mmCIF file of C-alpha atoms in Angstrom:
data_model
loop_
_atom_site.group_PDB
_atom_site.id
_atom_site.type_symbol
_atom_site.label_atom_id
_atom_site.label_comp_id
_atom_site.label_asym_id
_atom_site.label_seq_id
_atom_site.Cartn_x
_atom_site.Cartn_y
_atom_site.Cartn_z
ATOM 1 C CA MET A 30 6.604 -1.343 14.854
ATOM 2 C CA LYS A 31 6.647 -5.129 14.707
ATOM 3 C CA PHE A 32 4.341 -7.503 12.899
ATOM 4 C CA GLN A 33 4.299 -11.148 11.952
ATOM 5 C CA GLY A 34 5.495 -11.975 8.439
ATOM 6 C CA THR A 35 5.381 -15.295 6.605
ATOM 7 C CA CYS A 36 8.991 -16.101 7.565
ATOM 8 C CA GLY A 37 8.984 -14.667 11.091
ATOM 9 C CA GLU A 38 8.703 -11.355 12.891
ATOM 10 C CA VAL A 39 9.343 -8.164 10.925
ATOM 11 C CA GLU A 40 10.382 -4.905 12.585
ATOM 12 C CA VAL A 41 10.002 -1.602 10.752
ATOM 13 C CA THR A 42 11.779 1.391 12.278
ATOM 14 C CA GLN A 43 10.192 4.791 12.749
ATOM 15 C CA LYS A 44 12.693 6.217 10.270
ATOM 16 C CA ALA A 45 11.477 3.820 7.551
ATOM 17 C CA LEU A 46 7.841 4.676 8.278
ATOM 18 C CA LYS A 47 8.640 8.386 8.116
ATOM 19 C CA LYS A 48 10.397 7.930 4.768
ATOM 20 C CA ILE A 49 7.260 6.321 3.323
ATOM 21 C CA VAL A 50 5.262 9.400 4.335
ATOM 22 C CA TYR A 51 7.916 11.718 2.888
ATOM 23 C CA TYR A 52 8.066 9.867 -0.434
ATOM 24 C CA SER A 53 4.270 9.857 -0.628
ATOM 25 C CA LEU A 54 4.330 13.636 -0.234
ATOM 26 C CA THR A 55 7.036 14.146 -2.864
ATOM 27 C CA GLU A 56 4.678 12.633 -5.431
ATOM 28 C CA LEU A 57 2.262 15.461 -4.583
ATOM 29 C CA SER A 58 4.969 18.141 -4.430
ATOM 30 C CA ASP A 59 3.063 20.642 -6.570
ATOM 31 C CA LYS A 60 0.360 20.906 -3.896
ATOM 32 C CA LEU A 61 2.260 20.881 -0.604
ATOM 33 C CA SER A 62 5.543 20.292 1.166
ATOM 34 C CA VAL A 63 6.734 19.266 4.620
ATOM 35 C CA SER A 64 7.048 22.223 6.978
ATOM 36 C CA ALA A 65 8.499 23.072 10.375
ATOM 37 C CA ARG A 66 6.125 22.637 13.310
ATOM 38 C CA ASN A 67 6.729 26.148 14.624
ATOM 39 C CA TRP A 68 8.586 29.354 13.848
ATOM 40 C CA LEU A 69 11.556 28.468 16.081
ATOM 41 C CA GLN A 70 12.291 25.242 14.198
ATOM 42 C CA LYS A 71 12.002 27.160 10.944
ATOM 43 C CA VAL A 72 14.368 29.945 12.053
ATOM 44 C CA LEU A 73 16.924 27.549 13.535
ATOM 45 C CA ASN A 74 16.492 25.114 10.631
ATOM 46 C CA ILE A 75 16.591 22.146 13.032
ATOM 47 C CA PHE A 76 14.284 19.837 11.144
ATOM 48 C CA SER A 77 14.963 17.443 8.304
ATOM 49 C CA SER A 78 12.352 17.493 5.562
ATOM 50 C CA GLU A 79 12.764 13.763 4.981
ATOM 51 C CA GLU A 80 12.088 12.463 8.426
ATOM 52 C CA SER A 81 10.479 14.997 10.678
ATOM 53 C CA ASN A 82 7.126 16.558 11.384
ATOM 54 C CA LEU A 83 5.160 13.433 12.016
ATOM 55 C CA VAL A 84 4.523 11.297 15.041
ATOM 56 C CA ILE A 85 4.256 7.536 14.712
ATOM 57 C CA ASN A 86 3.013 5.495 17.643
ATOM 58 C CA ASP A 87 0.855 2.510 18.572
ATOM 59 C CA ASP A 88 1.752 -1.143 18.171
ATOM 60 C CA SER A 89 -1.500 -2.013 16.423
ATOM 61 C CA GLY A 90 -1.460 0.849 13.947
ATOM 62 C CA VAL A 91 0.098 4.130 12.926
ATOM 63 C CA THR A 92 -1.011 7.663 13.750
ATOM 64 C CA ILE A 93 0.640 10.385 11.703
ATOM 65 C CA ASP A 94 0.598 14.079 12.597
ATOM 66 C CA LEU A 95 1.772 15.748 9.418
ATOM 67 C CA TYR A 96 2.859 19.404 9.389
ATOM 68 C CA VAL A 97 2.736 20.918 5.898
ATOM 69 C CA ALA A 98 3.038 24.132 3.915
ATOM 70 C CA VAL A 99 0.238 24.418 1.353
ATOM 71 C CA GLY A 100 0.349 26.402 -1.886
ATOM 72 C CA TYR A 101 -1.826 29.524 -2.041
ATOM 73 C CA GLY A 102 -5.159 28.847 -3.737
ATOM 74 C CA ILE A 103 -5.139 25.114 -2.987
ATOM 75 C CA ASN A 104 -8.378 23.631 -1.636
ATOM 76 C CA ILE A 105 -7.167 22.313 1.736
ATOM 77 C CA PRO A 106 -9.936 19.739 2.453
ATOM 78 C CA GLU A 107 -9.596 18.306 -1.064
ATOM 79 C CA THR A 108 -5.802 18.196 -0.773
ATOM 80 C CA PHE A 109 -6.040 16.520 2.642
ATOM 81 C CA ALA A 110 -8.230 13.768 1.160
ATOM 82 C CA VAL A 111 -5.674 13.134 -1.614
ATOM 83 C CA VAL A 112 -2.729 13.146 0.832
ATOM 84 C CA LYS A 113 -4.489 10.851 3.294
ATOM 85 C CA ASP A 114 -5.427 8.351 0.559
ATOM 86 C CA LYS A 115 -1.873 8.375 -0.845
ATOM 87 C CA ILE A 116 -0.259 7.758 2.559
ATOM 88 C CA ILE A 117 -2.724 4.995 3.489
ATOM 89 C CA GLU A 118 -2.181 3.349 0.084
ATOM 90 C CA SER A 119 1.609 3.468 0.573
ATOM 91 C CA PHE A 120 1.424 1.858 4.025
ATOM 92 C CA LYS A 121 -0.847 -0.911 2.706
ATOM 93 C CA LYS A 122 1.390 -1.537 -0.309
ATOM 94 C CA HIS A 123 4.788 -1.512 1.418
ATOM 95 C CA PHE A 124 4.046 -2.759 4.942
ATOM 96 C CA ALA A 125 0.572 -4.356 4.795
ATOM 97 C CA ILE A 126 -0.490 -2.004 7.603
ATOM 98 C CA GLU A 127 -4.233 -1.406 7.520
ATOM 99 C CA ASN A 128 -4.766 0.803 10.594
ATOM 100 C CA VAL A 129 -3.384 4.207 9.540
ATOM 101 C CA ASP A 130 -4.709 7.525 10.868
ATOM 102 C CA VAL A 131 -3.515 10.760 9.257
ATOM 103 C CA ASN A 132 -3.882 14.223 10.793
ATOM 104 C CA MET A 133 -2.718 17.208 8.745
ATOM 105 C CA HIS A 134 -1.681 20.529 10.294
ATOM 106 C CA VAL A 135 -1.236 23.440 7.874
ATOM 107 C CA THR A 136 1.516 25.629 9.322
ATOM 108 C CA GLU A 137 1.998 28.055 6.431
ATOM 109 C CA LEU A 138 1.051 29.019 2.889
ATOM 110 C CA LYS A 139 3.686 29.093 0.188
#
């Protein structure tokens, strides 16, 4: 993703954007964690918890598909609101990106 900074053009890699999402989630670690998208990824352990399970696209904004494991007894809609606000706040603070869409997919309970 590229945007115009005060001193020229700034490019932020997908890996950096994914790290922001991961670090936002670690602050809420008591409620949820990053999860594999499907059972095969989980069995083969072919995903990295720091930089997987989200899709970032669009030049004008960011769309995140977040796959998570939620703790038993957690109110999912309430948790989603907290997660969404935290991720949007992080993108505004670190990258000045305003157009952020977050979709959360609960793949398992822990």
